[in-house]
Coordinates of C-alpha atoms in Angstrom, one line a residue:
M1 CA -15.3 2.8 -32.6
E2 CA -14.9 0.6 -29.4
W3 CA -11.2 0.9 -28.1
E4 CA -9.5 -1.6 -25.9
T5 CA -6.7 -0.3 -23.3
V6 CA -3.3 -2.0 -23.0
I7 CA -1.2 -1.4 -20.0
G8 CA 2.2 -2.9 -18.9
L9 CA 4.1 -1.7 -15.7
E10 CA 8.0 -1.2 -15.1
V11 CA 8.1 -0.9 -11.2
H12 CA 11.4 0.4 -9.7
V13 CA 12.0 -1.4 -6.1
Q14 CA 14.6 0.4 -4.1
L15 CA 16.4 -2.6 -2.1
A16 CA 16.5 -2.0 1.6
T17 CA 20.1 -3.0 1.6
N18 CA 22.9 -1.6 4.1
T19 CA 25.1 -0.3 1.4
K20 CA 25.0 0.6 -2.2
I21 CA 24.8 -1.9 -5.0
F22 CA 28.7 -1.5 -5.8
S23 CA 30.1 0.3 -3.1
G24 CA 30.1 0.7 0.6
S25 CA 28.4 4.0 0.6
S26 CA 25.1 4.4 2.9
I27 CA 21.7 4.6 1.1
A28 CA 19.8 6.2 4.1
F29 CA 17.2 8.6 3.2
G30 CA 17.4 12.3 4.1
A31 CA 21.1 12.8 4.6
E32 CA 22.7 16.1 3.4
P33 CA 23.2 16.2 -0.3
N34 CA 26.4 14.5 -1.8
T35 CA 27.5 12.9 1.7
Q36 CA 26.7 9.6 0.4
A37 CA 28.6 9.0 -2.8
C38 CA 32.2 7.6 -3.1
A39 CA 34.4 7.7 -5.8
I40 CA 33.4 3.9 -6.8
D41 CA 29.7 5.4 -7.2
L42 CA 31.2 8.1 -9.7
A43 CA 33.3 5.5 -11.6
M44 CA 36.5 7.5 -11.1
P45 CA 39.3 6.2 -12.8
G46 CA 41.4 3.7 -10.8
T47 CA 38.2 2.4 -8.9
L48 CA 36.5 -1.0 -9.4
P49 CA 32.9 -1.8 -8.3
V50 CA 32.1 -4.8 -6.1
A51 CA 28.5 -6.5 -6.5
N52 CA 26.6 -6.4 -3.4
E53 CA 25.4 -10.0 -2.2
Q54 CA 22.7 -8.7 -0.5
A55 CA 20.9 -7.1 -3.5
F56 CA 21.3 -10.5 -5.1
R57 CA 19.8 -12.4 -2.1
F58 CA 16.8 -9.8 -2.2
A59 CA 16.2 -10.2 -5.9
T60 CA 16.2 -14.0 -5.6
M61 CA 13.6 -13.6 -2.7
F62 CA 11.5 -11.5 -5.2
G63 CA 11.8 -13.8 -8.0
L64 CA 10.8 -16.9 -5.9
A65 CA 7.8 -14.8 -4.5
V66 CA 6.4 -14.4 -8.0
N67 CA 7.1 -17.8 -9.1
A68 CA 9.8 -16.9 -11.5
E69 CA 12.7 -18.6 -12.9
I70 CA 15.9 -17.3 -11.1
G71 CA 18.8 -16.8 -13.4
K72 CA 21.9 -18.7 -12.4
R73 CA 24.0 -16.5 -14.5
S74 CA 23.4 -13.0 -14.6
V75 CA 25.2 -10.4 -16.2
F76 CA 25.8 -6.5 -15.5
E77 CA 25.6 -4.3 -18.5
R78 CA 26.4 -0.5 -19.1
K79 CA 23.6 1.3 -20.5
N80 CA 24.9 4.4 -22.1
Y81 CA 23.1 7.6 -22.1
F82 CA 23.9 11.3 -20.7
Y83 CA 22.2 12.8 -18.0
P84 CA 23.3 15.2 -15.6
D85 CA 22.6 13.0 -12.5
L86 CA 24.2 10.1 -14.1
P87 CA 28.3 11.2 -13.8
K88 CA 29.4 8.0 -15.2
G89 CA 27.6 8.5 -18.5
Y90 CA 26.1 4.9 -18.2
Q91 CA 23.8 2.9 -15.8
T92 CA 25.1 -0.4 -14.6
T93 CA 22.1 -2.8 -15.2
Q94 CA 20.9 -5.9 -16.5
L95 CA 19.6 -6.7 -20.2
E96 CA 20.0 -9.9 -21.7
E97 CA 20.8 -12.2 -18.6
P98 CA 18.8 -10.8 -15.6
I99 CA 18.6 -12.4 -12.2
V100 CA 15.0 -13.1 -12.3
G101 CA 13.3 -14.6 -15.3
P102 CA 9.5 -14.9 -16.3
G103 CA 7.0 -15.3 -13.4
H104 CA 3.4 -14.2 -12.5
M105 CA 1.1 -12.7 -10.0
D106 CA -2.4 -13.0 -9.7
I107 CA -4.6 -10.0 -8.8
Q108 CA -8.1 -9.9 -7.5
L109 CA -10.8 -7.7 -9.3
A110 CA -13.5 -5.9 -8.0
D111 CA -16.3 -8.6 -9.2
G112 CA -14.3 -11.1 -7.0
S113 CA -12.5 -12.9 -10.0
E114 CA -8.8 -13.5 -10.1
K115 CA -6.5 -12.5 -13.2
R116 CA -2.9 -13.5 -14.0
V117 CA -0.3 -10.7 -14.6
R118 CA 2.8 -12.3 -16.1
I119 CA 6.2 -10.9 -14.9
H120 CA 8.6 -10.7 -17.9
H121 CA 11.4 -10.5 -16.1
A122 CA 13.1 -8.2 -13.2
H123 CA 16.7 -7.1 -13.1
L124 CA 19.0 -5.6 -11.0
E125 CA 20.6 -2.1 -11.5
E126 CA 21.7 0.9 -9.7
D127 CA 19.7 4.1 -9.3
A128 CA 20.8 7.4 -10.6
G129 CA 21.6 10.6 -8.6
K130 CA 18.7 13.3 -8.3
S131 CA 18.5 16.7 -10.0
L132 CA 17.3 19.4 -7.6
H133 CA 15.6 22.4 -8.9
E134 CA 13.3 24.2 -6.2
D135 CA 16.2 25.6 -4.3
Y136 CA 18.2 26.8 -7.3
H137 CA 16.6 29.8 -9.2
G138 CA 17.4 29.5 -12.8
M139 CA 19.8 26.7 -12.2
S140 CA 19.8 23.1 -10.9
G141 CA 21.6 21.3 -8.4
I142 CA 22.6 17.6 -8.5
D143 CA 22.5 15.2 -5.4
L144 CA 24.4 12.0 -6.1
N145 CA 23.3 10.3 -2.6
R146 CA 21.0 8.1 -4.5
A147 CA 23.8 7.4 -7.5
G148 CA 24.3 3.7 -6.9
T149 CA 21.2 2.7 -4.8
P150 CA 20.3 -1.0 -5.8
L151 CA 17.2 -1.4 -7.5
I152 CA 15.3 -4.3 -8.8
E153 CA 13.2 -3.2 -12.0
V154 CA 9.9 -5.5 -12.5
V155 CA 8.8 -5.7 -16.1
T156 CA 5.4 -7.0 -16.6
E157 CA 3.8 -8.1 -19.8
P158 CA 1.1 -5.7 -21.3
D159 CA -1.6 -8.0 -19.8
M160 CA -3.7 -5.4 -18.0
R161 CA -6.7 -3.7 -19.6
T162 CA -7.8 -1.0 -17.1
S163 CA -6.2 1.3 -14.5
E164 CA -8.1 -0.8 -11.6
E165 CA -6.1 -3.9 -12.9
A166 CA -2.9 -1.7 -13.0
V167 CA -3.6 -0.4 -9.4
A168 CA -4.3 -3.9 -8.3
L169 CA -1.0 -5.1 -9.3
A170 CA 0.9 -2.0 -8.0
R171 CA -0.6 -2.6 -4.8
K172 CA 0.0 -6.2 -4.6
L173 CA 3.5 -5.8 -5.6
H174 CA 3.9 -2.9 -2.8
S175 CA 2.5 -5.4 -0.1
L176 CA 4.9 -8.1 -1.6
V177 CA 8.2 -6.3 -1.3
I178 CA 7.2 -5.0 2.5
S179 CA 6.3 -8.5 3.4
L180 CA 9.6 -10.0 2.2
G181 CA 11.5 -7.1 4.0
I182 CA 13.4 -6.1 0.8
C183 CA 11.9 -2.6 0.6
D184 CA 10.5 -0.3 2.9
G185 CA 7.8 0.9 0.4
E186 CA 8.0 4.4 1.0
M187 CA 6.3 6.0 -2.0
S188 CA 6.9 9.4 -0.9
Q189 CA 10.7 8.9 -0.3
G190 CA 11.0 7.1 -3.8
S191 CA 11.3 3.8 -2.5
M192 CA 8.9 2.4 -5.3
R193 CA 8.1 4.2 -8.5
F194 CA 5.8 3.2 -11.1
D195 CA 6.4 3.7 -15.1
V196 CA 3.2 2.9 -16.9
N197 CA 3.0 2.0 -20.4
I198 CA -0.3 2.6 -22.2
S199 CA -1.5 2.2 -25.8
V200 CA -5.2 1.7 -27.0
R201 CA -6.3 -0.2 -30.2
P202 CA -9.7 -1.1 -31.9
K203 CA -11.4 -3.8 -29.7
G204 CA -10.7 -7.1 -31.4
Q205 CA -7.3 -5.9 -33.1
K206 CA -4.4 -8.4 -32.0
E207 CA -1.7 -5.8 -32.9
L208 CA -0.5 -3.3 -30.4
G209 CA -1.0 0.4 -30.7
T210 CA 1.6 2.9 -30.2
R211 CA 2.7 3.0 -26.6
T212 CA 3.7 6.0 -24.4
E213 CA 5.4 5.6 -20.9
T214 CA 4.6 8.0 -18.0
K215 CA 7.4 7.8 -15.4
N216 CA 7.9 8.0 -11.7
L217 CA 4.4 7.9 -10.6
N218 CA 4.6 7.5 -6.7
S219 CA 1.0 7.4 -5.7
F220 CA -1.8 4.6 -6.6
R221 CA -4.2 7.4 -6.8
F222 CA -1.9 9.3 -9.3
M223 CA -1.6 6.2 -11.1
E224 CA -5.2 5.6 -11.7
R225 CA -5.9 9.1 -12.6
C226 CA -3.0 9.3 -15.2
I227 CA -4.1 6.3 -16.7
H228 CA -7.6 7.5 -17.3
Q229 CA -6.3 10.8 -18.9
E230 CA -3.8 9.1 -20.9
V231 CA -6.3 6.8 -22.4
E232 CA -8.9 9.5 -23.2
R233 CA -5.9 11.7 -24.9
Q234 CA -5.0 8.8 -27.1
I235 CA -8.4 7.8 -28.4
E236 CA -9.2 11.7 -29.0
V237 CA -6.2 11.9 -31.1
L238 CA -6.8 8.7 -33.1
E239 CA -10.5 9.5 -33.6
D240 CA -9.3 13.2 -34.9
G241 CA -7.4 11.3 -37.5
G242 CA -4.0 11.6 -35.8
S243 CA -1.4 9.3 -34.5
I244 CA 0.4 8.5 -31.2
T245 CA 3.9 9.3 -30.7
Q246 CA 6.2 6.9 -29.1
E247 CA 7.2 9.0 -26.3
T248 CA 8.2 9.5 -22.4
R249 CA 5.8 11.6 -20.5
L250 CA 5.5 13.1 -17.1
Y251 CA 2.6 13.4 -15.0
D252 CA 2.0 16.1 -12.4
G253 CA -0.6 14.6 -9.9
D254 CA -0.9 18.2 -8.1
T255 CA -2.3 19.6 -11.3
H256 CA -3.5 16.6 -13.0
T257 CA -1.7 17.6 -16.0
A258 CA 0.9 15.5 -18.3
R259 CA 3.5 16.7 -20.9
A260 CA 5.9 14.8 -23.2
M261 CA 9.1 14.8 -21.8
R262 CA 11.2 13.0 -24.5
S263 CA 10.9 10.8 -27.5
K264 CA 11.1 7.1 -26.5
E265 CA 14.2 5.4 -27.0
E266 CA 14.7 1.8 -28.0
A267 CA 17.1 -0.4 -26.4
N268 CA 19.8 -0.3 -29.4
D269 CA 20.1 3.6 -28.7
Y270 CA 21.8 3.0 -25.3
R271 CA 24.6 0.9 -26.9
Y272 CA 24.4 -1.7 -24.0
F273 CA 27.4 -3.8 -23.6
P274 CA 28.7 -6.1 -20.9
C275 CA 30.4 -4.1 -18.3
P276 CA 34.0 -4.9 -18.2
D277 CA 34.6 -4.5 -14.8
L278 CA 32.0 -6.9 -13.4
L279 CA 32.3 -10.8 -13.7
P280 CA 29.0 -12.7 -14.6
V281 CA 27.5 -13.8 -11.4
I282 CA 26.9 -17.4 -10.9
I283 CA 24.6 -18.8 -8.2
D284 CA 23.8 -22.6 -7.7
D285 CA 20.6 -24.5 -6.6
D286 CA 21.8 -24.6 -3.2
Y287 CA 21.8 -20.9 -2.9
I288 CA 18.2 -20.7 -4.3
E289 CA 16.8 -23.2 -2.1
A290 CA 18.3 -21.9 1.0
I291 CA 16.6 -18.7 0.4
R292 CA 13.4 -20.3 -0.4
L293 CA 13.4 -21.9 2.9
Q294 CA 13.9 -18.6 4.6
L295 CA 11.1 -16.8 2.9
P296 CA 8.8 -15.0 5.4
E297 CA 4.9 -15.8 5.0
L298 CA 3.7 -14.1 2.0
P299 CA 0.5 -12.3 1.7
D300 CA -1.4 -14.6 -0.2
T301 CA -0.7 -17.3 2.4
R302 CA -1.4 -15.0 5.1
Q303 CA -4.7 -14.1 3.7
K304 CA -5.8 -18.0 3.5
R305 CA -4.6 -18.4 6.8
F306 CA -6.7 -15.4 8.2
E307 CA -9.6 -17.0 6.3
D308 CA -9.0 -20.4 7.9
S309 CA -8.0 -19.7 11.4
Y310 CA -10.2 -16.5 12.4
S311 CA -13.2 -17.2 10.1
L312 CA -12.9 -13.6 8.5
S313 CA -14.5 -12.9 5.1
H314 CA -12.1 -13.1 2.0
Y315 CA -12.3 -9.1 1.8
D316 CA -11.5 -8.6 5.4
A317 CA -8.7 -11.2 5.3
G318 CA -7.4 -9.5 2.4
T319 CA -7.4 -6.2 3.9
L320 CA -5.6 -7.1 7.1
S321 CA -3.2 -9.3 5.5
A322 CA -1.9 -7.2 2.8
N323 CA 0.5 -5.2 4.8
A324 CA 2.8 -7.3 7.4
D325 CA 2.5 -4.4 9.9
T326 CA -1.3 -4.3 9.9
A327 CA -1.4 -8.1 10.0
A328 CA 0.7 -8.3 13.1
F329 CA -1.2 -5.5 14.8
F330 CA -4.6 -7.2 14.0
E331 CA -3.2 -10.5 15.5
Q332 CA -1.7 -9.1 18.7
A333 CA -5.5 -7.4 19.2
A334 CA -7.0 -10.7 18.5
A335 CA -4.9 -12.7 20.7
K336 CA -5.5 -10.4 23.5
C337 CA -9.4 -10.1 23.2
D338 CA -10.1 -13.5 21.8
D339 CA -12.5 -12.0 19.3
A340 CA -10.8 -11.9 15.6
K341 CA -14.2 -10.3 14.2
L342 CA -14.4 -7.6 16.8
A343 CA -10.6 -7.0 16.3
A344 CA -10.9 -7.0 12.4
N345 CA -13.8 -4.4 12.7
W346 CA -11.7 -1.9 15.1
V347 CA -8.6 -2.1 12.9
M348 CA -10.2 -1.4 9.8
G349 CA -12.5 1.0 11.3
E350 CA -11.5 3.3 13.9
V351 CA -7.8 2.4 13.8
S352 CA -7.7 3.0 10.2
A353 CA -9.5 6.1 10.4
R354 CA -7.2 7.7 12.9
L355 CA -4.2 6.7 10.7
N356 CA -5.7 8.2 7.4
A357 CA -6.6 11.4 9.7
D358 CA -3.1 11.7 10.9
E359 CA -1.4 10.8 7.6
T360 CA 0.7 8.1 9.5
S361 CA 1.2 4.6 9.1
I362 CA 0.5 1.4 11.5
K363 CA 4.3 1.4 12.3
D364 CA 3.8 4.8 13.8
C365 CA 0.6 4.1 15.5
T366 CA 0.8 5.3 19.1
V367 CA -1.6 2.3 20.3
T368 CA -0.3 -1.1 19.9
G369 CA -2.4 -4.1 19.0
E370 CA -2.5 -5.5 22.4
Q371 CA -3.6 -2.2 24.0
L372 CA -6.3 -2.3 21.4
G373 CA -7.2 -6.0 22.5
G374 CA -7.4 -4.6 25.9
L375 CA -9.8 -2.0 25.1
I376 CA -12.1 -4.6 23.4
V377 CA -11.9 -6.8 26.4
R378 CA -13.7 -4.1 28.3
I379 CA -16.4 -3.9 25.7
K380 CA -16.9 -7.6 25.7
D381 CA -17.3 -7.7 29.7
Q382 CA -19.7 -4.8 29.6
T383 CA -17.3 -2.4 31.4
I384 CA -18.1 0.1 28.8
S385 CA -20.3 0.4 25.8
N386 CA -19.0 0.6 22.1
K387 CA -19.8 4.7 22.2
I388 CA -17.5 5.1 25.3
A389 CA -15.0 2.6 23.9
K390 CA -14.6 5.2 21.1
Q391 CA -13.9 7.9 23.6
V392 CA -11.5 5.7 25.6
F393 CA -9.6 5.0 22.4
E394 CA -9.4 8.6 21.3
A395 CA -7.6 9.1 24.6
M396 CA -5.3 6.1 24.2
W397 CA -4.5 7.6 20.9
K398 CA -3.2 10.6 22.5
G399 CA -1.0 8.6 24.9
E400 CA -3.1 8.9 28.0
G401 CA -2.6 5.3 29.0
D402 CA -4.2 1.9 28.4
A403 CA -7.9 1.2 28.4
D404 CA -8.2 0.3 32.0
T405 CA -6.1 3.2 33.1
I406 CA -8.1 5.5 31.1
I407 CA -11.6 4.3 32.2
E408 CA -10.8 4.5 35.7
S409 CA -9.4 7.7 35.8
K410 CA -12.1 9.5 33.8
G411 CA -15.0 7.4 35.3
L412 CA -16.4 6.0 32.4
K413 CA -17.5 2.7 33.9
Q414 CA -20.8 1.4 32.2
V415 CA -23.7 2.1 34.9
S416 CA -25.2 -1.7 34.9
D417 CA -26.6 -1.1 38.6
S418 CA -30.5 -1.9 38.0
G419 CA -31.5 0.3 40.7
A420 CA -29.7 3.2 39.3
L421 CA -31.0 2.8 35.8
E422 CA -34.7 2.4 37.0
K423 CA -34.1 5.8 38.8
M424 CA -33.2 7.4 35.5
V425 CA -35.5 5.7 33.5
D426 CA -38.5 7.0 36.1
E427 CA -37.0 10.4 36.0
V428 CA -37.1 10.6 32.1
M429 CA -40.7 9.1 32.0
D430 CA -41.9 11.8 34.7
N431 CA -40.6 14.3 32.4
S432 CA -42.0 13.3 29.4
P433 CA -45.7 12.4 29.8
Q434 CA -46.8 13.2 26.4
Q435 CA -44.1 10.8 24.8
V436 CA -45.1 8.1 27.3
E437 CA -48.9 8.4 26.0
N438 CA -47.9 8.7 22.6
Y439 CA -45.9 5.6 22.8
R440 CA -48.4 3.6 24.7
K441 CA -51.0 4.4 22.1
A442 CA -48.7 3.6 19.0
D443 CA -48.8 0.2 17.3
D444 CA -46.1 -2.3 17.4
S445 CA -44.3 -1.2 14.2
K446 CA -44.1 2.4 15.3
R447 CA -42.8 1.6 18.9
P448 CA -39.1 0.8 18.2
K449 CA -38.5 4.1 16.7
M450 CA -40.2 6.0 19.5
M451 CA -38.1 4.2 22.0
G452 CA -35.3 5.8 20.7
F453 CA -36.3 9.2 22.2
F454 CA -36.2 7.3 25.8
V455 CA -32.9 5.6 25.3
G456 CA -31.4 9.2 24.1
Q457 CA -32.6 11.0 27.2
V458 CA -31.4 8.2 29.4
M459 CA -28.1 7.9 27.9
K460 CA -27.7 11.9 28.1
A461 CA -28.6 11.8 31.8
S462 CA -26.1 8.9 32.1
K463 CA -23.6 10.6 30.2
G464 CA -23.6 7.8 27.7
Q465 CA -22.8 5.3 30.5
A466 CA -25.9 3.4 30.8
N467 CA -25.8 -0.2 30.0
P468 CA -27.7 -0.5 26.6
Q469 CA -29.0 -3.9 26.8
Q470 CA -30.4 -3.3 30.4
L471 CA -31.6 -0.1 29.7
N472 CA -33.8 -1.3 26.7
A473 CA -35.2 -4.0 28.8
I474 CA -35.9 -1.7 31.8
L475 CA -37.5 1.0 29.3
K476 CA -39.5 -1.7 27.5
Q477 CA -40.8 -3.2 30.8
K478 CA -41.8 0.0 32.1
L479 CA -43.6 1.8 29.0
E480 CA -45.5 -1.5 28.2
G481 CA -45.7 -3.1 31.6

């Protein structure tokens, strides 16, 4: 039987507000446990929450960016359940009247086509605390610093059919919230967490299969692997005559294993009811339009601009524009060297490779875009070769200064003096009479490859500093003249 996979996402986006959604407590990451939770976050008797306007502003920005309807009236409700890191016994969230209504995002697929994924809604809610297990043998600790941190939970329709589509949407959401400045996107710190709803059904069947939800994925790679594994598991169960249990699952990316966490609840199980401590929030058209006017350039718009203004390919423009910091870095380099294509190649090549090797981000890059542009200028004016440029870039990365300083201090200027190059060529030819004879006897089709021997020898003699264009011309003249 041929099976079809159906995937929907629920994405928790931690908002980069200054304080929590209902109190003045800080949400800074990395503080000592239980130093950023006040009586309001714990719903102690006599305290009342006050909604954070910045959270509404950020949620509205997101809604406008995904072409969504903005709820002019939104209501907070209590979602009742017991969990150790939820001391109130309920989570304050939105259900019936969320701040962001239906919208959509377009993702690009591997074959170059685009697919539209519908956003069902996005609602504001508070995060729970965090259970700590590693430092407590046989017990668990509770850190309530995260309790009350503002989130938007983005819920998609089940429009995705492959793990590649799910990851494409996740990446695009990640790029979008960073570009908007409403989330830092630090997935390792829990700033974005993905829940993946997965089901399978016989190809052509309209009715959805029973779904499972795998929670709290914080890596695109883990998400892709998790989906593959869960789809294979469900198909195997069904083909063996079994049935799928609606449940919440956990995935361990380190061991590539998953397990059932609990049976999946329905909304009725949570006994939602409007929070009596928070009035409905009403916003008007002026508020929404003022925010619309303040929206920064979004990744799709930036990609189109990069294609039009810099004549970059669709792929290069998409890669460079997805991250606002990378885009800014590229534009600084391109402006300095006045060569967008060369700047794009360096950002996607050497810079990206070094960032990956050091497991760091462009924000923490030790080389600025302008400094990279300065290095490219020296390639273009033939002060250094491409090979030497990589050596200079390594020194720049280590903080040894800008390109000009390093080239001067290390004596790396390209040898373009014709007399000096001819002398080196003569020495190599004198020391390689057999190779010279072989070259001169060879037909034209073999000569380019044989020329490589002489180029390599001169480059070795010049410590990589010979001007390649001049060297090739001199060699050709002397070998064939």
